[in-house]
Amino acid sequence: MPHDSADRWERGDLIRRVLQALDVAARTVRAATAGELSSQFRSDRRADGCPADSPDLVLPKVVAEAAMLLRCVAPTSALDERIHSGVDQVAQLLLPHARGANLLAALCLEPGLALDHALTHIQLRDLGYPDEQADRLLAECLRAAAVVGPERLPHRDLEQRWLSRIWSGAGSDAAADAQLLARSCLGRPLDALGSATQDLYAFTHVVLYASDMGQQTTYLPRPIGEITADADAALAAGIDADNLDLTAELLWTWPMLGATWSPAAAFSFGVLAAAQDAHGFLPGPGYSSVRHRNLPTDQQEDYLLRTSYHATLVMGLLCAVALRPGREPPVALAQPDRPGGAADSVYPLLRNRQAEPQWQKAFRQLDLGRRETLAPLVLSIALRRARSSNDLGWVRESLQIALLHGLVDGPAPRQAVSLLRRGTLLGQQSAGGSAPGRTADARRTVSSTRAC
């Protein structure tokens, strides 16, 4: 891993990853614009072994995500002329889509979705690429949107407020922000054991919109230590599923909120960087190196972009935020502040499974002291695996070892204790009056919790 004298990630390496994201963004916009994924081609790629359910390049989505990348990257342009040139190159590719006939028609027909449709226009306008015609139509649409529009989840409502501020140039409203954030997933503890992927993505989006990609102070509804503890627990889900895309989004929690990187976050960043360097891009959750290699040469670029452009853009966004002063991830994990032995005791709780995630290979290469700092992360992964297997005996065993090593102060172990209590109550209720078959099943399930 590259580093500087302060044991922070080398600035030049972070810039390299930002430039790679800009390059992939430009290639993806061109590919989506050219319509390279025709119906006939999709049929052909299935015959050639490319999975039929791999995502297509949806032009509006590609354009919007590229615009989001530019907003985050542009403040770092002064660090390297290549970033400035890359931002302008991508912006020029986006301009026809940001103010084209399709966009203007969508604004006219769906004023309640005006900010959604105009996201790219708004971002480019703020970056110094104005368009008066689109401005006039958007202003009219927003007047109509005041009385029409869909119901939105809190994180989508927050996105609307964020876009509105960029468009209007208005400052933040602390009271309104606090109220909305309290209703969002930052306002309550994360389900460390059972949260779905979409829940974790919502968490990352709230952090992004609330902090304006780390560019403004955030009015958090809970202490920042509780929120980063939730992010640590979420990393256990993302990195154990080899979902590097989700892991990258979760990692921007620390630099966007100006928090000190946790050992789990620093380790996870290293795992992502190693994967990116091995492939030349950050593989998305649908990417298969075997499928990539086996495709005809003229189809490999398309497969790479469809499966991995988003992950690579997110990595670039993360690195751009990390380039801000004092927000770089540390290279090496700090030595532990607890007695040794926890890592070696917790690691066997994982129980081997057929496909070993990348983090485990990286973990085994660490020295004993640095593995020790990651014991809470390994415990969270073990508890999540146990919960997903509906194995309360596994949960109990994990908590017993956690108690021995002082690892019970975290979202995953605390929620695991609550899970065992609920399981005990379920068993007691089932034993009192359920059907014989269900009673026996409940007794078997709950019997594994009695020793905890």
Coordinates of C-alpha atoms in Angstrom, one line a residue:
M1 CA 0.0 0.0 0.0
P2 CA 1.4 3.4 -0.9
H3 CA 1.9 5.8 2.0
D4 CA 3.6 9.1 3.0
S5 CA 5.6 10.0 6.1
A6 CA 2.5 10.7 8.1
D7 CA 1.2 7.2 7.5
R8 CA -1.7 8.5 5.5
W9 CA -2.7 7.3 2.1
E10 CA -0.5 8.9 -0.5
R11 CA -2.2 11.8 -2.3
G12 CA -0.9 10.8 -5.7
D13 CA -2.5 7.4 -5.4
L14 CA -5.8 8.9 -4.5
I15 CA -5.6 11.2 -7.5
R16 CA -4.8 8.2 -9.7
R17 CA -8.0 6.5 -8.6
V18 CA -10.0 9.7 -9.2
L19 CA -8.6 10.0 -12.7
Q20 CA -9.5 6.4 -13.4
A21 CA -13.1 7.1 -12.3
L22 CA -13.3 10.0 -14.6
D23 CA -12.0 7.9 -17.5
V24 CA -14.5 5.1 -16.8
A25 CA -17.3 7.7 -16.6
A26 CA -16.4 9.1 -20.0
R27 CA -16.2 5.6 -21.5
T28 CA -19.6 4.7 -20.0
V29 CA -21.4 7.8 -21.1
R30 CA -20.1 7.2 -24.7
A31 CA -21.1 3.6 -24.6
A32 CA -24.6 4.3 -23.3
T33 CA -25.0 7.2 -25.8
A34 CA -24.0 5.1 -28.7
G35 CA -26.6 2.5 -27.8
E36 CA -24.1 -0.4 -28.0
L37 CA -26.5 -2.7 -26.2
S38 CA -29.0 -3.4 -28.9
S39 CA -31.6 -6.2 -28.5
Q40 CA -29.7 -8.3 -31.0
F41 CA -26.5 -7.8 -29.1
R42 CA -28.1 -8.9 -25.8
S43 CA -29.2 -12.1 -27.5
D44 CA -25.7 -12.6 -28.8
R45 CA -24.0 -12.1 -25.5
R46 CA -26.3 -14.7 -23.8
A47 CA -25.1 -17.2 -26.4
D48 CA -21.5 -16.3 -25.7
G49 CA -21.9 -16.9 -22.0
C50 CA -22.5 -13.4 -20.7
P51 CA -25.2 -13.5 -18.1
A52 CA -28.6 -12.4 -19.4
D53 CA -29.5 -10.7 -16.1
S54 CA -26.3 -8.5 -16.0
P55 CA -27.3 -4.8 -16.0
D56 CA -27.6 -2.7 -19.1
L57 CA -26.3 0.8 -19.4
V58 CA -29.4 2.9 -18.8
L59 CA -28.5 6.3 -20.2
P60 CA -30.3 8.6 -17.8
K61 CA -28.8 6.6 -14.8
V62 CA -25.3 6.7 -16.3
V63 CA -25.5 10.4 -17.0
A64 CA -26.9 11.3 -13.5
E65 CA -24.2 9.2 -11.7
A66 CA -21.4 10.8 -13.8
A67 CA -22.8 14.2 -12.9
M68 CA -22.6 13.2 -9.2
L69 CA -19.0 12.2 -9.6
L70 CA -18.2 15.6 -11.1
R71 CA -19.7 17.5 -8.2
C72 CA -17.5 15.5 -5.8
V73 CA -14.4 15.6 -7.9
A74 CA -14.4 19.2 -9.1
P75 CA -13.3 20.7 -5.7
T76 CA -10.0 18.7 -6.1
S77 CA -9.2 20.1 -9.6
A78 CA -6.6 22.4 -8.2
L79 CA -4.6 19.5 -7.0
D80 CA -3.9 18.2 -10.5
E81 CA -4.5 19.6 -14.0
R82 CA -5.5 16.2 -15.2
I83 CA -8.5 16.2 -12.9
H84 CA -9.6 19.6 -14.2
S85 CA -9.3 18.3 -17.8
G86 CA -11.1 15.1 -16.9
V87 CA -14.0 17.0 -15.3
D88 CA -14.4 19.2 -18.4
Q89 CA -14.3 16.2 -20.7
V90 CA -17.0 14.4 -18.9
A91 CA -19.1 17.6 -18.5
Q92 CA -19.0 18.1 -22.3
L93 CA -20.3 14.6 -22.8
L94 CA -23.1 15.2 -20.4
L95 CA -24.3 18.6 -21.7
P96 CA -26.4 17.2 -24.6
H97 CA -28.3 15.0 -22.1
A98 CA -28.6 17.5 -19.4
R99 CA -30.5 20.0 -21.6
G100 CA -31.7 17.9 -24.5
A101 CA -35.2 17.5 -26.0
N102 CA -35.9 14.4 -23.9
L103 CA -35.0 16.2 -20.6
L104 CA -37.1 19.3 -21.5
A105 CA -40.1 17.2 -22.4
A106 CA -39.8 15.3 -19.2
L107 CA -39.8 18.5 -17.2
C108 CA -42.8 19.7 -19.0
L109 CA -44.8 16.5 -18.5
E110 CA -43.8 15.6 -14.9
P111 CA -43.2 18.8 -12.9
G112 CA -43.5 16.8 -9.7
L113 CA -40.3 15.0 -10.7
A114 CA -38.6 18.2 -11.9
L115 CA -35.6 18.0 -9.6
D116 CA -35.1 14.3 -10.4
H117 CA -35.1 14.9 -14.2
A118 CA -32.9 18.0 -13.9
L119 CA -30.3 16.5 -11.6
T120 CA -27.5 16.6 -14.3
H121 CA -28.5 20.1 -15.4
I122 CA -28.4 21.4 -11.8
Q123 CA -25.0 19.8 -11.2
L124 CA -23.5 21.2 -14.4
R125 CA -25.0 24.6 -13.8
D126 CA -23.4 24.7 -10.4
L127 CA -20.0 23.7 -12.0
G128 CA -20.1 26.6 -14.4
Y129 CA -22.0 25.2 -17.4
P130 CA -25.3 27.3 -17.4
D131 CA -28.3 27.1 -19.7
E132 CA -30.9 29.8 -19.6
Q133 CA -33.6 27.9 -21.4
A134 CA -33.4 24.9 -19.1
D135 CA -33.4 27.3 -16.1
R136 CA -36.6 29.0 -17.2
L137 CA -38.4 25.7 -17.7
L138 CA -37.2 24.2 -14.5
A139 CA -38.2 27.3 -12.5
E140 CA -41.8 27.0 -13.9
C141 CA -41.8 23.3 -13.2
L142 CA -40.8 23.9 -9.6
R143 CA -43.7 26.3 -9.1
A144 CA -46.1 23.5 -10.3
A145 CA -44.2 20.9 -8.2
A146 CA -45.2 22.8 -5.0
V147 CA -48.7 21.3 -5.3
V148 CA -48.0 18.0 -7.1
G149 CA -45.5 15.2 -6.7
P150 CA -45.0 11.7 -5.3
E151 CA -44.6 10.7 -1.7
R152 CA -41.0 10.0 -0.9
L153 CA -39.0 8.1 1.7
P154 CA -36.9 10.3 4.0
H155 CA -33.6 9.8 2.2
R156 CA -35.3 10.7 -1.1
D157 CA -36.9 13.7 0.5
L158 CA -33.4 14.7 1.7
E159 CA -32.1 14.3 -1.9
Q160 CA -34.8 16.7 -3.1
R161 CA -33.8 19.3 -0.5
W162 CA -30.1 18.9 -1.4
L163 CA -30.9 19.5 -5.1
S164 CA -33.1 22.4 -4.3
R165 CA -30.3 24.1 -2.4
I166 CA -27.8 23.6 -5.2
W167 CA -30.3 25.0 -7.7
S168 CA -31.3 28.0 -5.6
G169 CA -28.0 28.7 -3.8
A170 CA -29.9 28.9 -0.5
G171 CA -28.2 28.1 2.8
S172 CA -29.1 25.3 5.0
D173 CA -32.1 25.3 7.4
A174 CA -30.8 23.8 10.6
A175 CA -34.2 23.1 12.2
A176 CA -35.7 21.6 9.0
D177 CA -32.5 19.5 8.5
A178 CA -32.6 18.2 12.0
Q179 CA -36.2 17.2 11.7
L180 CA -35.7 15.4 8.4
L181 CA -32.5 13.6 9.5
A182 CA -34.3 12.4 12.6
R183 CA -36.8 10.6 10.4
S184 CA -34.0 9.1 8.3
C185 CA -32.0 6.0 8.9
L186 CA -29.4 8.1 10.7
G187 CA -32.0 8.9 13.4
R188 CA -32.1 5.4 14.8
P189 CA -29.8 2.4 15.2
L190 CA -29.1 0.3 12.1
D191 CA -30.2 -3.4 12.1
A192 CA -26.6 -4.7 12.4
L193 CA -27.7 -8.3 11.9
G194 CA -30.5 -8.3 9.4
S195 CA -30.4 -5.1 7.4
A196 CA -31.0 -5.6 3.7
T197 CA -28.7 -4.2 1.0
Q198 CA -31.2 -1.5 0.1
D199 CA -31.2 -0.3 3.7
L200 CA -27.5 0.1 3.7
Y201 CA -27.5 2.0 0.4
A202 CA -30.1 4.3 1.9
F203 CA -27.8 4.9 4.9
T204 CA -25.0 5.9 2.5
H205 CA -27.2 8.3 0.5
V206 CA -28.4 10.1 3.7
V207 CA -24.7 10.7 4.6
L208 CA -24.0 12.0 1.0
Y209 CA -27.0 14.3 0.8
A210 CA -26.8 15.6 4.4
S211 CA -23.1 16.5 4.1
D212 CA -23.3 17.6 0.5
M213 CA -20.5 15.1 -0.2
G214 CA -18.5 16.3 2.8
Q215 CA -18.7 20.0 1.8
Q216 CA -20.9 21.2 4.6
T217 CA -21.3 20.7 8.3
T218 CA -24.0 18.1 9.0
Y219 CA -26.6 18.4 11.8
L220 CA -26.6 14.8 13.0
P221 CA -29.5 13.4 14.9
R222 CA -27.3 11.2 17.0
P223 CA -23.7 11.3 18.3
I224 CA -21.2 10.8 15.4
G225 CA -19.7 7.8 17.3
E226 CA -23.0 6.0 17.2
I227 CA -23.4 6.6 13.5
T228 CA -19.9 5.5 12.6
A229 CA -20.4 2.4 14.8
D230 CA -23.4 1.6 12.6
A231 CA -21.3 2.2 9.5
D232 CA -18.7 -0.3 10.9
A233 CA -21.5 -2.8 11.4
A234 CA -22.7 -2.2 7.9
L235 CA -19.2 -2.8 6.6
A236 CA -19.4 -6.3 8.0
A237 CA -22.3 -6.9 5.6
G238 CA -20.8 -5.2 2.6
I239 CA -17.3 -6.6 2.7
D240 CA -18.4 -10.1 3.7
A241 CA -20.7 -10.3 0.6
D242 CA -17.8 -9.1 -1.6
N243 CA -20.0 -6.2 -2.5
L244 CA -17.2 -3.7 -3.1
D245 CA -19.6 -1.2 -4.6
L246 CA -21.6 -1.0 -1.3
T247 CA -18.4 -1.1 0.7
A248 CA -17.1 1.9 -1.1
E249 CA -20.3 3.9 -0.4
L250 CA -20.2 2.9 3.2
L251 CA -16.6 4.1 3.5
W252 CA -17.4 7.6 2.5
T253 CA -19.2 7.9 5.9
W254 CA -15.9 8.8 7.6
P255 CA -14.5 11.5 5.2
M256 CA -17.9 13.0 4.5
L257 CA -18.7 13.4 8.2
G258 CA -15.1 14.4 9.1
A259 CA -14.8 11.4 11.4
T260 CA -11.6 9.6 12.3
W261 CA -11.3 6.4 10.3
S262 CA -12.0 3.3 12.3
P263 CA -9.7 0.2 12.0
A264 CA -12.5 -1.6 10.1
A265 CA -12.9 1.3 7.6
A266 CA -9.1 1.6 7.1
F267 CA -8.8 -2.1 6.5
S268 CA -11.7 -2.1 4.1
F269 CA -10.3 0.7 2.1
G270 CA -7.1 -1.3 1.6
V271 CA -9.1 -4.3 0.4
L272 CA -10.9 -2.1 -2.2
A273 CA -7.6 -0.5 -3.3
A274 CA -6.0 -4.0 -3.8
A275 CA -9.0 -5.2 -5.8
Q276 CA -8.9 -2.1 -8.0
D277 CA -5.2 -2.5 -8.6
A278 CA -5.6 -6.2 -9.5
H279 CA -8.3 -5.5 -12.1
G280 CA -7.6 -2.0 -13.3
F281 CA -11.1 -1.0 -12.1
L282 CA -13.2 -1.8 -9.0
P283 CA -15.3 -4.9 -9.8
G284 CA -19.0 -4.5 -9.2
P285 CA -21.1 -7.2 -7.4
G286 CA -22.1 -8.7 -10.7
Y287 CA -18.6 -9.0 -12.2
S288 CA -17.0 -12.3 -12.9
S289 CA -13.4 -12.4 -14.1
V290 CA -13.9 -15.8 -15.7
R291 CA -16.8 -14.5 -17.8
H292 CA -14.9 -11.4 -18.7
R293 CA -11.9 -13.4 -20.0
N294 CA -14.1 -15.8 -21.9
L295 CA -16.0 -13.2 -23.8
P296 CA -14.9 -12.2 -27.3
T297 CA -12.5 -9.2 -27.2
D298 CA -15.1 -6.9 -28.7
Q299 CA -17.5 -7.6 -25.9
Q300 CA -15.2 -7.3 -23.0
E301 CA -15.3 -3.6 -22.6
D302 CA -19.1 -3.6 -22.7
Y303 CA -19.2 -6.3 -19.9
L304 CA -16.7 -4.4 -17.8
L305 CA -18.7 -1.2 -18.0
R306 CA -22.1 -2.8 -17.3
T307 CA -20.9 -4.7 -14.3
S308 CA -18.3 -2.3 -12.8
Y309 CA -18.7 1.2 -13.9
H310 CA -20.7 2.2 -10.9
A311 CA -18.3 0.7 -8.4
T312 CA -15.4 2.4 -10.1
L313 CA -17.2 5.8 -10.0
V314 CA -18.1 5.3 -6.4
M315 CA -14.4 4.5 -5.6
G316 CA -13.4 7.7 -7.4
L317 CA -16.0 9.7 -5.4
L318 CA -14.7 8.2 -2.1
C319 CA -11.1 9.0 -3.1
A320 CA -12.0 12.6 -4.0
V321 CA -13.6 13.2 -0.6
A322 CA -10.5 11.5 1.0
L323 CA -8.3 14.1 -0.8
R324 CA -9.6 16.9 1.4
P325 CA -7.2 17.9 4.2
G326 CA -7.1 15.5 7.1
R327 CA -9.5 13.0 5.6
E328 CA -7.1 10.5 4.0
P329 CA -7.4 7.0 5.3
P330 CA -4.5 5.7 7.3
V331 CA -2.3 3.1 5.6
A332 CA -1.5 0.9 8.6
L333 CA -3.8 -0.2 11.3
A334 CA -2.9 1.0 14.8
Q335 CA -1.8 -1.5 17.4
P336 CA -4.6 -2.8 19.6
D337 CA -5.5 -1.2 23.0
R338 CA -6.8 -4.5 24.3
P339 CA -5.1 -7.7 25.5
G340 CA -4.2 -10.2 22.7
G341 CA -6.0 -13.3 21.7
A342 CA -9.4 -11.9 20.6
A343 CA -8.8 -12.2 16.9
D344 CA -7.6 -15.8 17.1
S345 CA -10.6 -16.7 19.2
V346 CA -13.2 -14.9 17.1
Y347 CA -11.9 -15.9 13.6
P348 CA -12.9 -19.6 13.9
L349 CA -16.5 -18.5 14.5
L350 CA -16.8 -17.6 10.8
R351 CA -17.0 -21.3 9.8
N352 CA -15.7 -22.0 6.4
R353 CA -18.0 -21.5 3.4
Q354 CA -17.6 -22.4 -0.2
A355 CA -16.6 -19.0 -1.5
E356 CA -14.1 -17.1 0.6
P357 CA -14.6 -13.3 0.4
Q358 CA -11.6 -11.2 -0.4
W359 CA -11.4 -9.6 3.0
Q360 CA -10.5 -12.9 4.7
K361 CA -7.5 -13.4 2.4
A362 CA -6.3 -9.9 3.3
F363 CA -7.0 -10.4 7.0
R364 CA -4.8 -13.5 7.2
Q365 CA -1.9 -11.6 5.7
L366 CA -1.9 -9.1 8.6
D367 CA 0.4 -9.5 11.6
L368 CA -1.2 -10.7 14.8
G369 CA -1.3 -7.2 16.4
R370 CA -3.2 -5.7 13.5
R371 CA -5.6 -8.6 13.2
E372 CA -6.4 -7.9 16.8
T373 CA -7.7 -4.5 16.0
L374 CA -10.2 -6.1 13.6
A375 CA -11.7 -8.5 16.1
P376 CA -14.9 -6.4 16.4
L377 CA -15.3 -6.5 12.6
V378 CA -14.8 -10.3 12.5
L379 CA -17.3 -10.7 15.4
S380 CA -19.9 -8.6 13.5
I381 CA -19.4 -10.8 10.4
A382 CA -19.8 -14.0 12.4
L383 CA -22.9 -12.8 14.1
R384 CA -24.5 -11.7 10.8
R385 CA -23.7 -15.0 9.2
A386 CA -25.2 -16.8 12.2
R387 CA -28.4 -14.6 12.1
S388 CA -28.8 -15.2 8.3
S389 CA -28.5 -19.0 9.0
N390 CA -31.2 -18.8 11.8
D391 CA -28.6 -20.5 14.0
L392 CA -29.1 -19.2 17.6
G393 CA -26.6 -21.7 18.9
W394 CA -24.0 -20.0 16.7
V395 CA -25.1 -16.6 18.0
R396 CA -24.8 -17.8 21.6
E397 CA -21.3 -19.3 21.0
S398 CA -20.2 -16.0 19.4
L399 CA -21.4 -14.0 22.3
Q400 CA -19.7 -16.2 24.8
I401 CA -16.4 -15.6 23.2
A402 CA -17.1 -11.9 22.8
L403 CA -17.8 -11.7 26.5
L404 CA -14.5 -13.4 27.3
H405 CA -12.6 -10.8 25.2
G406 CA -14.5 -7.6 26.1
L407 CA -16.1 -7.3 22.6
V408 CA -19.7 -6.8 23.6
D409 CA -19.8 -3.1 23.2
G410 CA -21.0 -2.7 19.6
P411 CA -24.2 -2.7 17.6
A412 CA -23.9 -6.4 16.5
P413 CA -23.3 -8.0 19.9
R414 CA -25.8 -5.8 21.6
Q415 CA -28.5 -6.7 19.1
A416 CA -27.5 -10.4 19.2
V417 CA -28.2 -10.4 23.0
S418 CA -31.6 -9.0 22.2
L419 CA -32.1 -11.7 19.6
L420 CA -31.4 -14.4 22.1
R421 CA -33.9 -12.9 24.6
R422 CA -36.6 -12.8 21.9
G423 CA -35.8 -16.4 21.0
T424 CA -36.2 -17.5 24.6
L425 CA -39.6 -15.7 24.9
L426 CA -40.7 -17.3 21.6
G427 CA -39.8 -20.7 23.0
Q428 CA -41.7 -20.1 26.2
Q429 CA -44.8 -19.0 24.4
S430 CA -44.7 -21.8 21.9
A431 CA -44.3 -24.4 24.7
G432 CA -47.4 -23.0 26.3
G433 CA -49.9 -23.6 23.6
S434 CA -48.7 -24.0 20.0
A435 CA -49.4 -27.0 17.8
P436 CA -47.2 -30.0 18.7
G437 CA -44.9 -29.8 15.6
R438 CA -44.4 -26.0 16.0
T439 CA -43.7 -26.4 19.7
A440 CA -41.0 -29.0 19.1
D441 CA -39.4 -26.8 16.5
A442 CA -39.4 -23.8 18.8
R443 CA -38.0 -25.8 21.7
R444 CA -35.1 -27.0 19.5
T445 CA -34.4 -23.4 18.3
V446 CA -34.5 -21.9 21.8
S447 CA -32.6 -24.6 23.6
S448 CA -29.5 -23.3 22.0
T449 CA -29.9 -20.0 23.8
R450 CA -30.2 -21.2 27.3
A451 CA -26.5 -21.1 28.2
C452 CA -26.2 -17.4 27.3

